[in-house]
PDB file of C-alpha atoms and ligand atoms in Angstrom:
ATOM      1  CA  UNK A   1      -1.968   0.225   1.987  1.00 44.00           C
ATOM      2  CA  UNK A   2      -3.554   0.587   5.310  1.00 57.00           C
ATOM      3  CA  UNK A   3      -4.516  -2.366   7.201  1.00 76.00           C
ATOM      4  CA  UNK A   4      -6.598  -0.603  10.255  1.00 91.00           C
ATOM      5  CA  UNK A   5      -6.320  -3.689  12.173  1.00 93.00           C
ATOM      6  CA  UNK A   6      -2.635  -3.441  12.862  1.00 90.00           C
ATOM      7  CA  UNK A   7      -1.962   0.250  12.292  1.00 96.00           C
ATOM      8  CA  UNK A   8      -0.985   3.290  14.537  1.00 97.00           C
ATOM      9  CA  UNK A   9      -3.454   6.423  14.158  1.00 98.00           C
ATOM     10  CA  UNK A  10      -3.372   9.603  15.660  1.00 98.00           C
ATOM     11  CA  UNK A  11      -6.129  11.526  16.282  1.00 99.00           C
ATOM     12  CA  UNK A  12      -6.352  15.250  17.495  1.00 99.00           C
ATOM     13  CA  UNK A  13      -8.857  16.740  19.216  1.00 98.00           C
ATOM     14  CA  UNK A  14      -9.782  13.008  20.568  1.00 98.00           C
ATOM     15  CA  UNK A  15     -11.081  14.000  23.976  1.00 98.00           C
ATOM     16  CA  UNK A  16     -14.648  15.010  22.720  1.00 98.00           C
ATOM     17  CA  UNK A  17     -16.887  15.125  20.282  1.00 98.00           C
ATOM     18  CA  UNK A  18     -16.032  13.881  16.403  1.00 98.00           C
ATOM     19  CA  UNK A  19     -12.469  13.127  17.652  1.00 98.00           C
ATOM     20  CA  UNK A  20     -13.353  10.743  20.061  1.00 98.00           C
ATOM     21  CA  UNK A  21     -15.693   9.226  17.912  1.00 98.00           C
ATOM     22  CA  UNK A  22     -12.597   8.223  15.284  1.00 98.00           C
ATOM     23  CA  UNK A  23     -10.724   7.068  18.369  1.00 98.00           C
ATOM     24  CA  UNK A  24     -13.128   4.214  19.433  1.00 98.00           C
ATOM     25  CA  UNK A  25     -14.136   3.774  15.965  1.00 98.00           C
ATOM     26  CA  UNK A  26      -9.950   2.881  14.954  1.00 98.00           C
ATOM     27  CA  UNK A  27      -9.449   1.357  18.497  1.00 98.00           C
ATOM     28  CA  UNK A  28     -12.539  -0.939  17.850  1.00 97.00           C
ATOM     29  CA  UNK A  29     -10.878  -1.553  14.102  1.00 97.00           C
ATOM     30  CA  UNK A  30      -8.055  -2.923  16.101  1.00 97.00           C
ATOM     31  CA  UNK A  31      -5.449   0.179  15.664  1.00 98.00           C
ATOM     32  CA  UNK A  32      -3.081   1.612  18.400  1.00 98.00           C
ATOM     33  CA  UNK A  33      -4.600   5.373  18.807  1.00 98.00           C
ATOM     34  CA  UNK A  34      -2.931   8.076  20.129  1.00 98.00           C
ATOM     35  CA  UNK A  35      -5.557  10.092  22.150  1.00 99.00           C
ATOM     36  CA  UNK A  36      -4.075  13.769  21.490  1.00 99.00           C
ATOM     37  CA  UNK A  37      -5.958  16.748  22.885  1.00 98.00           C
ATOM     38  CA  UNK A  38      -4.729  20.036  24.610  1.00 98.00           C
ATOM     39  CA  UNK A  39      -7.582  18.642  27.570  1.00 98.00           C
ATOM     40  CA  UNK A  40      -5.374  16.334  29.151  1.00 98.00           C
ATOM     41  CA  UNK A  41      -7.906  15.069  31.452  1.00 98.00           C
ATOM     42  CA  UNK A  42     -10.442  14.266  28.738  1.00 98.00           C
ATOM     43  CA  UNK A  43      -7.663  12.539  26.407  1.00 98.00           C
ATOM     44  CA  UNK A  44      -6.503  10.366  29.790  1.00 98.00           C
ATOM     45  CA  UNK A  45     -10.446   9.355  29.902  1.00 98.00           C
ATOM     46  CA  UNK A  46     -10.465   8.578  26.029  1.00 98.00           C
ATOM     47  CA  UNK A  47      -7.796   6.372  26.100  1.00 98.00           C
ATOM     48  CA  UNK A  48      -8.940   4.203  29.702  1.00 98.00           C
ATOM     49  CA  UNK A  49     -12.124   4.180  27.877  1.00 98.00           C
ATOM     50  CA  UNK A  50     -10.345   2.024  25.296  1.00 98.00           C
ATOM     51  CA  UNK A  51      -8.121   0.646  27.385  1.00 98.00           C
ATOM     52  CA  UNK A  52     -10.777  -0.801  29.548  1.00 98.00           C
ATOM     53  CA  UNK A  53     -12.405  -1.981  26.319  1.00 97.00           C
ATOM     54  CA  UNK A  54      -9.803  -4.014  25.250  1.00 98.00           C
ATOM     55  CA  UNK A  55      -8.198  -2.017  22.793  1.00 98.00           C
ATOM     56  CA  UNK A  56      -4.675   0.123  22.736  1.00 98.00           C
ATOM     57  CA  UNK A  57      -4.550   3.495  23.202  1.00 98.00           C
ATOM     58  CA  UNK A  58      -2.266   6.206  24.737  1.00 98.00           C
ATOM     59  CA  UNK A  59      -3.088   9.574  26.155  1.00 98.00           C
ATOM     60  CA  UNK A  60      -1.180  12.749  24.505  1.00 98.00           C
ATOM     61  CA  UNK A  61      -1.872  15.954  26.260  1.00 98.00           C
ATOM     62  CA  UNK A  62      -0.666  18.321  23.329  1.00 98.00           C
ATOM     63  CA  UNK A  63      -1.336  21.411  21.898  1.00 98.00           C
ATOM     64  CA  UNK A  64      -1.438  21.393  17.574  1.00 98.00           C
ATOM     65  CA  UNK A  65      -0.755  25.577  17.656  1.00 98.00           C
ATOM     66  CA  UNK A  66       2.869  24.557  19.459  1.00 98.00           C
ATOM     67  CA  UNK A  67       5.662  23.219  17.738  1.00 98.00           C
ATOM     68  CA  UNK A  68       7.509  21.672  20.856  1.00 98.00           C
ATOM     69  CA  UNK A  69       4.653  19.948  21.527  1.00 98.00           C
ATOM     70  CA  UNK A  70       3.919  18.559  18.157  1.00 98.00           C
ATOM     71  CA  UNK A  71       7.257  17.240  17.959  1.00 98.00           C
ATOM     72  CA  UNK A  72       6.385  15.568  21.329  1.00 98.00           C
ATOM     73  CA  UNK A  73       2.938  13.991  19.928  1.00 98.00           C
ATOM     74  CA  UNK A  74       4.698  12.160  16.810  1.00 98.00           C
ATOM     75  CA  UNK A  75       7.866  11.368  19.043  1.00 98.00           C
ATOM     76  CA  UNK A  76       5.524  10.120  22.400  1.00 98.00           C
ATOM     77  CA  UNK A  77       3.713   7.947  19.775  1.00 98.00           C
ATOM     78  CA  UNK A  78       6.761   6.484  17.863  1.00 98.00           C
ATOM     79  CA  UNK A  79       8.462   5.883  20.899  1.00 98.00           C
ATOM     80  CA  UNK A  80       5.202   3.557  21.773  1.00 98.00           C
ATOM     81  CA  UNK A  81       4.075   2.283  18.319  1.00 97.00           C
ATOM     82  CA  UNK A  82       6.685   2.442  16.041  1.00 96.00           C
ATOM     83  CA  UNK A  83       5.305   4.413  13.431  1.00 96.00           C
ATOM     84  CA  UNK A  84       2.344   6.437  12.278  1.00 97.00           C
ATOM     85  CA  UNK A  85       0.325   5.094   9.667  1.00 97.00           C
ATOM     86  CA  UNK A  86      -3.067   7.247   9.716  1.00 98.00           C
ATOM     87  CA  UNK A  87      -2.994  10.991  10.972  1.00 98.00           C
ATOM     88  CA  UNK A  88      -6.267  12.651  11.427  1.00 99.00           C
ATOM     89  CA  UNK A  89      -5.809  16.212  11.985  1.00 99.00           C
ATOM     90  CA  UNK A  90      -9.502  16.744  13.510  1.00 98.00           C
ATOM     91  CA  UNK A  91      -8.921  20.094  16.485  1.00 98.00           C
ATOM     92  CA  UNK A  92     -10.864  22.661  15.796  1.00 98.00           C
ATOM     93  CA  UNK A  93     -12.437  25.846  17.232  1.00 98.00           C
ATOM     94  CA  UNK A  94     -15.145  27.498  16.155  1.00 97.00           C
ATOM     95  CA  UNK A  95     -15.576  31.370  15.934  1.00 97.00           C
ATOM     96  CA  UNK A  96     -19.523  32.070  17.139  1.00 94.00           C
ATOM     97  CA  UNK A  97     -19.999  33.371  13.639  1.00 96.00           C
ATOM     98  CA  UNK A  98     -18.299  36.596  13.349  1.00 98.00           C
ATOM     99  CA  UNK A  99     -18.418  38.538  10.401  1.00 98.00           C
ATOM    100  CA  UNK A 100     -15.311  40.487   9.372  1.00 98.00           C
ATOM    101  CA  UNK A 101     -15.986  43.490  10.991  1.00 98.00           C
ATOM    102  CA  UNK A 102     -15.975  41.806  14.650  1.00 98.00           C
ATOM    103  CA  UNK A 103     -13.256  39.530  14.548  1.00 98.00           C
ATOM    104  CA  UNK A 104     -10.371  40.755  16.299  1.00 98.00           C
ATOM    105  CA  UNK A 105      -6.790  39.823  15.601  1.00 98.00           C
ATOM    106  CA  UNK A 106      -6.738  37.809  18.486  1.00 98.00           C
ATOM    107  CA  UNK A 107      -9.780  35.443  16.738  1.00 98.00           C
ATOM    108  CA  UNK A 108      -8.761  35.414  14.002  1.00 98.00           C
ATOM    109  CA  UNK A 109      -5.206  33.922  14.950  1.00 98.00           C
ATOM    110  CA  UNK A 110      -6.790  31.651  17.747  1.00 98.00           C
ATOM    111  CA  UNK A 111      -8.905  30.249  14.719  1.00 98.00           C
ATOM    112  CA  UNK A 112      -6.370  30.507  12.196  1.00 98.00           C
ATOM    113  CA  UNK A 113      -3.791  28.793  14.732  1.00 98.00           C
ATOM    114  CA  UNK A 114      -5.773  25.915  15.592  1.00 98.00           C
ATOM    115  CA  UNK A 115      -7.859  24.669  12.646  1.00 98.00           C
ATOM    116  CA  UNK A 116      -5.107  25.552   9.940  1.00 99.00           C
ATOM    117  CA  UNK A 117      -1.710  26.067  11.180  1.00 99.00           C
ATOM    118  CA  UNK A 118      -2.406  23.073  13.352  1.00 99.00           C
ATOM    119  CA  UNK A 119      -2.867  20.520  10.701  1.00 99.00           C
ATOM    120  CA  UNK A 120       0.206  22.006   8.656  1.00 99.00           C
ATOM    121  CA  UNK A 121       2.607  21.834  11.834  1.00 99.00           C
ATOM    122  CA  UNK A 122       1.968  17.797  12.836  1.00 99.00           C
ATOM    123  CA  UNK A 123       1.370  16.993   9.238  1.00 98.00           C
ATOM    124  CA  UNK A 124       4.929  17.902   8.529  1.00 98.00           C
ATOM    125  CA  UNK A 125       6.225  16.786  11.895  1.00 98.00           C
ATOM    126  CA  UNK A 126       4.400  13.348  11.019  1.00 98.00           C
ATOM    127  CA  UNK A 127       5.973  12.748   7.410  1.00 98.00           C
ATOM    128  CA  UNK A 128       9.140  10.972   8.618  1.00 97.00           C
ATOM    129  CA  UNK A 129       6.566   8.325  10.240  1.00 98.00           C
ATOM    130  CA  UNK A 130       3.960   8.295   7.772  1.00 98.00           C
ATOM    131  CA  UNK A 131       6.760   7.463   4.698  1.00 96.00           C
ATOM    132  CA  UNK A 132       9.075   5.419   6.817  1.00 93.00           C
ATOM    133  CA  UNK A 133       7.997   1.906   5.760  1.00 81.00           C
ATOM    134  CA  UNK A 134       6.152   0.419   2.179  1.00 74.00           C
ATOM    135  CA  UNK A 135       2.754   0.825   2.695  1.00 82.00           C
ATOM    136  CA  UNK A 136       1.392   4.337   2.373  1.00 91.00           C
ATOM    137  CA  UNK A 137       0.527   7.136   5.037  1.00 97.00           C
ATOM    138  CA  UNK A 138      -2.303   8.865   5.520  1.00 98.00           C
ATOM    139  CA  UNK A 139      -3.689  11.677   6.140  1.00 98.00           C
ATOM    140  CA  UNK A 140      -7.470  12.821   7.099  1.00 98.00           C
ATOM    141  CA  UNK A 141      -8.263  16.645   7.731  1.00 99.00           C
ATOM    142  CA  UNK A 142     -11.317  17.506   9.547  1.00 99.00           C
ATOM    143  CA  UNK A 143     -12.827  20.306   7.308  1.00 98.00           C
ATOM    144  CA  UNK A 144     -16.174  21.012   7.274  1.00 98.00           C
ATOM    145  CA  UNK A 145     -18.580  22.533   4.640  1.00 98.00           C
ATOM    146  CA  UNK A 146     -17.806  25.555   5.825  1.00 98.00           C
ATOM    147  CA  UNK A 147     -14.565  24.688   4.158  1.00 98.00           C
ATOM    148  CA  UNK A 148     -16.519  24.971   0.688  1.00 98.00           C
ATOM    149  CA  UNK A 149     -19.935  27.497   1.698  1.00 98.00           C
ATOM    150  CA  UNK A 150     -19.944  30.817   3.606  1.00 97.00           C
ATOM    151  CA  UNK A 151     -22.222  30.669   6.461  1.00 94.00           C
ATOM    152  CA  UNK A 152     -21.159  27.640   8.064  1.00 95.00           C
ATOM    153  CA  UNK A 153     -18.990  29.215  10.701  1.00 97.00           C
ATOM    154  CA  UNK A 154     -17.868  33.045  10.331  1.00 98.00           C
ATOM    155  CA  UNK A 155     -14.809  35.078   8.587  1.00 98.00           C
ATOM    156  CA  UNK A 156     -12.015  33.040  10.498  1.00 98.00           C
ATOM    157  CA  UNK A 157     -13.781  29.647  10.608  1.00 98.00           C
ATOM    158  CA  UNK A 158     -14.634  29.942   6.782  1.00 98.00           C
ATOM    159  CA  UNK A 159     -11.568  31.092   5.993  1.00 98.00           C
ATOM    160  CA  UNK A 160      -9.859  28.422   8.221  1.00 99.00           C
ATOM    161  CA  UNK A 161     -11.586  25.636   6.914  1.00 98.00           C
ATOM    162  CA  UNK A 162     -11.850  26.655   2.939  1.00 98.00           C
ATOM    163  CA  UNK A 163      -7.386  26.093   3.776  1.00 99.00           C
ATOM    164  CA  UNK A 164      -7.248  23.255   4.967  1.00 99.00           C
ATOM    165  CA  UNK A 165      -9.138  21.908   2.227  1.00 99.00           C
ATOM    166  CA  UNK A 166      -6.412  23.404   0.289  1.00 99.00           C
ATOM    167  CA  UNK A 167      -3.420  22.060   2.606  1.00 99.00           C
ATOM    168  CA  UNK A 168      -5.512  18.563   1.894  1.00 99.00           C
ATOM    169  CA  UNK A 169      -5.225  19.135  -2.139  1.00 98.00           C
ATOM    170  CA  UNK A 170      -1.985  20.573  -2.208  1.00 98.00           C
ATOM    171  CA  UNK A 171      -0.231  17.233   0.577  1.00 98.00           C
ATOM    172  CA  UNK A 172      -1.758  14.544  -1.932  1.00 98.00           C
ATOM    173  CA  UNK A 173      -0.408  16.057  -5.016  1.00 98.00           C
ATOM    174  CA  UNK A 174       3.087  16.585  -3.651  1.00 98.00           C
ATOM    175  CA  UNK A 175       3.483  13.425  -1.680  1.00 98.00           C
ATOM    176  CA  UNK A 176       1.002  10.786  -3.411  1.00 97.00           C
ATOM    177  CA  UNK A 177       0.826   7.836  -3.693  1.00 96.00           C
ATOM    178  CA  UNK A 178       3.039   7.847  -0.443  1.00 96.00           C
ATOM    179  CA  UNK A 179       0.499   9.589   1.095  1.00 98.00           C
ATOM    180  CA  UNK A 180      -2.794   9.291   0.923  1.00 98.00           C
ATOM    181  CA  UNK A 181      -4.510  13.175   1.934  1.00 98.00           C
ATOM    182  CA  UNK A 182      -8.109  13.531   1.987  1.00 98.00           C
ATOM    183  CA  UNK A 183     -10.547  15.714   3.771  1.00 99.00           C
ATOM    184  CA  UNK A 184     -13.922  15.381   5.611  1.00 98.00           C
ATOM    185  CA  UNK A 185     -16.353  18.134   5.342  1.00 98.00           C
ATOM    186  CA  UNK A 186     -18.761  17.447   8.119  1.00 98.00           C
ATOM    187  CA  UNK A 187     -22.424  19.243   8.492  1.00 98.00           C
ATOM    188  CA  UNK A 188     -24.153  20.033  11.682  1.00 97.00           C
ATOM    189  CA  UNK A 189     -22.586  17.530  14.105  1.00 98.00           C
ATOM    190  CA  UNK A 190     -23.627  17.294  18.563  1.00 96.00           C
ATOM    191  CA  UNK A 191     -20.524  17.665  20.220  1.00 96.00           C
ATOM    192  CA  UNK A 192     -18.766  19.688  22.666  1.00 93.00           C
ATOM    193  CA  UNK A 193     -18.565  22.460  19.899  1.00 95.00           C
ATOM    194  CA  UNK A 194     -22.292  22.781  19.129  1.00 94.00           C
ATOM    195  CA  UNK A 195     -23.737  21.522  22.907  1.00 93.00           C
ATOM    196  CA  UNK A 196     -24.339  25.299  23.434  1.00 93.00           C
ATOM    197  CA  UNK A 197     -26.443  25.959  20.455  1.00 94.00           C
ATOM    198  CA  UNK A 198     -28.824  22.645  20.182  1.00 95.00           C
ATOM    199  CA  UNK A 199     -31.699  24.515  18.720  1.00 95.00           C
ATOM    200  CA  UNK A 200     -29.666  26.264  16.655  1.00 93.00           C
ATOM    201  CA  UNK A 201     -28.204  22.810  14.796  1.00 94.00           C
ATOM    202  CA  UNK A 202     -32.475  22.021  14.516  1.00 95.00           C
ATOM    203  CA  UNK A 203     -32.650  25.216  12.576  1.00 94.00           C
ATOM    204  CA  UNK A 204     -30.098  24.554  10.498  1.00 92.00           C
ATOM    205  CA  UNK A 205     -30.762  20.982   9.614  1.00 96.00           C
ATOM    206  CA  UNK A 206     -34.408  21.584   9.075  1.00 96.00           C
ATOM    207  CA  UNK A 207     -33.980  22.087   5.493  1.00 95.00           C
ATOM    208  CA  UNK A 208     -31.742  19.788   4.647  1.00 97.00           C
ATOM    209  CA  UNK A 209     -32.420  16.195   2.995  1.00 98.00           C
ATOM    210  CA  UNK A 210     -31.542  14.044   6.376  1.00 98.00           C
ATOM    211  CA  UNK A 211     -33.348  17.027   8.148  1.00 97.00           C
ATOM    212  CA  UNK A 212     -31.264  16.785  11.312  1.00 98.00           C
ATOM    213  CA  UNK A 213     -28.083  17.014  12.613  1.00 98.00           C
ATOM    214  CA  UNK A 214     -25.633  13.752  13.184  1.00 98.00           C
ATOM    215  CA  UNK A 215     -24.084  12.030  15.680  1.00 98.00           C
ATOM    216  CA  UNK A 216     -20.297  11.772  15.748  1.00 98.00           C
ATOM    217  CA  UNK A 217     -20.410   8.360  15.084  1.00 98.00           C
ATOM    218  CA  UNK A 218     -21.687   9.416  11.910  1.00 98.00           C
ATOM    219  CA  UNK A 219     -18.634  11.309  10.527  1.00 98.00           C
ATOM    220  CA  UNK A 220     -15.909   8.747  12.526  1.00 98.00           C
ATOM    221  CA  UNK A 221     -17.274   5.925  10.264  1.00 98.00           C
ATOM    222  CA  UNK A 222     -16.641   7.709   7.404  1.00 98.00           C
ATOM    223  CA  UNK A 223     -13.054   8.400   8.706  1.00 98.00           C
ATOM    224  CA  UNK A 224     -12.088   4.958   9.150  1.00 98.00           C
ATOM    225  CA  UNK A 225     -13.829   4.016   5.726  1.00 97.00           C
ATOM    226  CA  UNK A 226     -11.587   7.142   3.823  1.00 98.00           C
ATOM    227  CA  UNK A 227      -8.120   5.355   6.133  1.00 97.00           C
ATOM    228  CA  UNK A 228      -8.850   2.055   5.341  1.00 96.00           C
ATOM    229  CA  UNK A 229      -7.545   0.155   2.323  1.00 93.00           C
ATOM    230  CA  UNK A 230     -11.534   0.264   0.928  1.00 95.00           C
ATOM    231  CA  UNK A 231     -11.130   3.252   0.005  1.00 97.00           C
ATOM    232  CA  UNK A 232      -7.430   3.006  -1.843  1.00 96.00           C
ATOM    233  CA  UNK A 233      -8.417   5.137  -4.762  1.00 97.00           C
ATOM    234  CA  UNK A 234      -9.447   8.023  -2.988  1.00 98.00           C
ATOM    235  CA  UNK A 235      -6.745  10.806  -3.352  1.00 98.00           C
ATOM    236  CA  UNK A 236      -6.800  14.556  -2.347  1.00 98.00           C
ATOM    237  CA  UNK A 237     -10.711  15.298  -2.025  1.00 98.00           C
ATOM    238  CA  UNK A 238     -12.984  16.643   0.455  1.00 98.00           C
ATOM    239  CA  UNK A 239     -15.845  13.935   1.111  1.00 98.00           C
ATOM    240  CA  UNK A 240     -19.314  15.864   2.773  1.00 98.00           C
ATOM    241  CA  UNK A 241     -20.785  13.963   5.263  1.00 98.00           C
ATOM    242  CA  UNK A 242     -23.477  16.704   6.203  1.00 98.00           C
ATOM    243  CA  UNK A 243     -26.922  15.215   5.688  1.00 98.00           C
ATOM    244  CA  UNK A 244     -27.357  17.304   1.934  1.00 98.00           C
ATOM    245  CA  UNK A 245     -26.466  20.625   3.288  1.00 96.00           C
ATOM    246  CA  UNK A 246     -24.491  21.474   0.154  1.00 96.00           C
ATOM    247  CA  UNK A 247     -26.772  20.074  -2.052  1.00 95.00           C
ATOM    248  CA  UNK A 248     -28.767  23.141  -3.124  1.00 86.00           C
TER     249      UNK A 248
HETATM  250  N1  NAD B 301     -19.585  20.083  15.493  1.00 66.22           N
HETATM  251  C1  NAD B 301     -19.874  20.460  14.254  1.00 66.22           C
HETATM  252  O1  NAD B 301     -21.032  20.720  13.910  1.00 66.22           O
HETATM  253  C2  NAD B 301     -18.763  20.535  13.235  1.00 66.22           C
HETATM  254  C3  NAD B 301     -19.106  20.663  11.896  1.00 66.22           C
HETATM  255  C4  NAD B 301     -18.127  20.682  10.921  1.00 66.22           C
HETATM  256  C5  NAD B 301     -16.793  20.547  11.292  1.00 66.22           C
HETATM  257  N2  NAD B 301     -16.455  20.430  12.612  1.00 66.22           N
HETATM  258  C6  NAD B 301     -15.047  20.255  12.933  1.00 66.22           C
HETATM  259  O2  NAD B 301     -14.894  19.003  13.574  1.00 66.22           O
HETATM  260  C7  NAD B 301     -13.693  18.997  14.334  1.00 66.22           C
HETATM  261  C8  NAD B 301     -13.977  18.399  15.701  1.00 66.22           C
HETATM  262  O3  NAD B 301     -14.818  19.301  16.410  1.00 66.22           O
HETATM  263  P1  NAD B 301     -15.996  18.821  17.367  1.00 66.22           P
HETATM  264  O4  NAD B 301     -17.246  19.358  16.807  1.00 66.22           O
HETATM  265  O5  NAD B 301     -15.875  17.386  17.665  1.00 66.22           O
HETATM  266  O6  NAD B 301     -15.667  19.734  18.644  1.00 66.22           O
HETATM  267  P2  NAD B 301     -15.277  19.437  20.149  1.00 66.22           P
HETATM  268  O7  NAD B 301     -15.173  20.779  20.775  1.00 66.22           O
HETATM  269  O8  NAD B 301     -16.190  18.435  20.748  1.00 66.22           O
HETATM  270  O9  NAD B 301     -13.829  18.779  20.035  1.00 66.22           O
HETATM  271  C9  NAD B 301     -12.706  19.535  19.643  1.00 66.22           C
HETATM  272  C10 NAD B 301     -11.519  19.094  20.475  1.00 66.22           C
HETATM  273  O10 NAD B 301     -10.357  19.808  20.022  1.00 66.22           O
HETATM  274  C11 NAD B 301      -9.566  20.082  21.155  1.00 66.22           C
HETATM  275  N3  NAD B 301      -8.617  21.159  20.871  1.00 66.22           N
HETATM  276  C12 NAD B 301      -8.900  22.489  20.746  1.00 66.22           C
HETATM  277  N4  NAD B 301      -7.778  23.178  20.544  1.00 66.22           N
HETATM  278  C13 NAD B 301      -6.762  22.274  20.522  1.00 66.22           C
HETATM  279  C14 NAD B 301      -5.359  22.380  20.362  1.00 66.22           C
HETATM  280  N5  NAD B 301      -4.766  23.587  20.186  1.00 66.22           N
HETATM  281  N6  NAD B 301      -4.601  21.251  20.366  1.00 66.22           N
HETATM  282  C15 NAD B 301      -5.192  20.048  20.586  1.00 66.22           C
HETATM  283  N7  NAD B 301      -6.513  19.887  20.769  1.00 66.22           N
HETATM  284  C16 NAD B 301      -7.290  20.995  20.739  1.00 66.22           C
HETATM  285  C17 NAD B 301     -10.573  20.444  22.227  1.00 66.22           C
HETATM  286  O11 NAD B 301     -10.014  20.364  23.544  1.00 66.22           O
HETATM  287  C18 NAD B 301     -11.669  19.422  21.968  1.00 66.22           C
HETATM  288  O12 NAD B 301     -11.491  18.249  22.756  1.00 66.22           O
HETATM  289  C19 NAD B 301     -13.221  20.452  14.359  1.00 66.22           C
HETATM  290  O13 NAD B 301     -12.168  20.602  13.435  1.00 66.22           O
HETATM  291  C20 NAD B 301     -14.444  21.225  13.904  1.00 66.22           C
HETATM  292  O14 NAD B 301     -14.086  22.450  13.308  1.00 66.22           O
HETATM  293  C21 NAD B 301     -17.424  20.438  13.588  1.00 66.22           C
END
C-alpha cells in the first residue's frame, strides 16, 4: 500500500488548473512530485512553488501524445526518485463542444491523442516502476462525467473521456491488486480549461445540488484520498466529484 508521505507521484498536466492542485496537495502529503506538463514554464513554476514551500518536486516539460518523451518522464523521474508509486494521468483538452458534424480529423485526433492515448502511452511506460517493489502502484485517470453523460464536452471529448474510463476498468482487472486503477469524474471545475467560459460553468451548475462549480482543490483532495492507503479497497471505478451533476 501507498504511504503518500514517502512516495513518488507523477502528475500530468501539473502546470494549471486540477493538475496543479494534486501536485501541492501530494507535495503537502509529503510525496516527491514530478511536475509534468507540455508548458515547461508553468511546470518549472509548479515545482519552485513547492520547492520554496518546503516540499520535493521536479519539473518535467513533456508531452503525453509522444512516446520519446514519455519514456523521458518515467526515466527523468526514476533517475531522481527511484520509483513511481502513484501516476495520475490528469492532461486534458477540451473540444468547445463540437458535435459530430464539425469536428474535423484534426480534433478529433488532438482530443483523442491527448486525453486517451495519453494516459495509455505513460501508463504502460510507468508499469516497470509502479510493480517494481511490494507495495502496490497506482494509478488515477482524470475522467470527467463527460466520461459517463453526453453533453459534458462534445463528440471527441465524450468519446475521449467515456475511454479512459474504460482504459481505468480494463488496467485494474488485468494488473490488480498490483495496481490499484481508478478514475475521477470531475464536474464543472475553474481552471485554465474553463477561465474562458465563467458564466457558462454558472449555467451549468445552477441546477445542480452544490449549485456551483468547484475549485481544484476540490477534486485534488479527492485524488490524494483515492492514492492513499484510506482508500485500499477501492479498485477499478470512476468516483464523481461534480457537485450532483449526474444525479438526475
Ligand atoms: N475544468 C473542468 O471543468 C473539467 C471537468 C472535468 C474534467 N476535466 C479534466 O481535468 C483535467 C485537467 O484539466 P484542467 O481543467 O485542470 O485544465 P487546464 O487547462 O487548467 O490544465 C490542463 C493541463 O494539461 C496540459 N497539457 C495539455 N496537453 C498536454 C500534453 N500533450 N502533454 C502534457 N500536458 C499537456 C496543459 O498545458 C495544462 O497545463 C483534464 O483531463 C480535463 O479534461 C476538467
Amino acid at each position: 500500500m501507498v504511504t503518500l508521505s514517502d512516495s513518488v507521484v507523477v502528475v500530468t498536466g501539473a502546470a494549471s488548473g486540477m493538475g496543479r492542485s494534486m501536485a501541492h496537495e501530494f507535495a503537502d502529503a509529503g510525496a516527491a512530485v514530478a511536475v509534468v506538463d507540455i508548458d515547461a514554464d508553468g511546470a518549472a513554476s509548479v515545482a519552485d512553488a513547492i520547492g520554496s514551500a518546503g516540499g520535493e518536486a521536479i519539473a518535467v516539460d513533456g508531452d503525453v501524445t509522444d512516446t520519446e518523451s514519455v519514456e523521458r518522464i518515467v526515466d527523468l523521474t526514476v533517475d531522481e526518485y527511484g520509483t513511481i508509486d502513484v501516476l495520475c494521468n490528469n492532461a486534458g483538452v477540451l473540444d468547445d463542444f463540437a458535435p459530430v458534424g464539425e469536428t474535423t480529423d484534426d480534433l478529433w485526433n488532438g482530443i483523442l491523442d491527448v486525453n486517451l492515448t495519453g494516459p495509455f502511452y505513460l501508463t504502460r511506460a510507468a508499469l516497470p516502476a509502479l510493480r517494481d517493489g511490494s507495495d502496490e502502484g497506482v494509478v488515477i485517470n482524470t475522467a470527467s462525467v463527460a466520461g459517463k453523460v453526453a453533453g459534458g464536452g462534445g463528440a471527441a471529448y465524450t468519446t475521449s473521456k467515456h475511454g479512459l474510463i474504460g482504459f481505468t476498468k480494463q488496467l485494474a482487472h488485468d494488473y490488480g491488486p498490483e495496481i490499484r486503477a481508478n478514475a475521477v469524474c470531475p464536474g464543472a471545475v475553474e481552471t485554465g480549461m474553463t477561465e474562458e467560459m465563467i458564466e457558462d460553468l454558472e449555467a451549468m451548475t445552477a441546477d445542480t445540488p452544490a449549485g456551483r462549480y468547484a475549485d481544484p482543490e476540490e477534486i485534488a483532495s479527492v485524488v490524494a484520498f483515492l492514492a492513499s492507503d484510506e482508500a485500499s479497497f477501492v479498485h477499478g471505478t470512476a468516483v464523481d466529484v461534480d457537485g450532483g451533476w449526474l444525479v438526475d
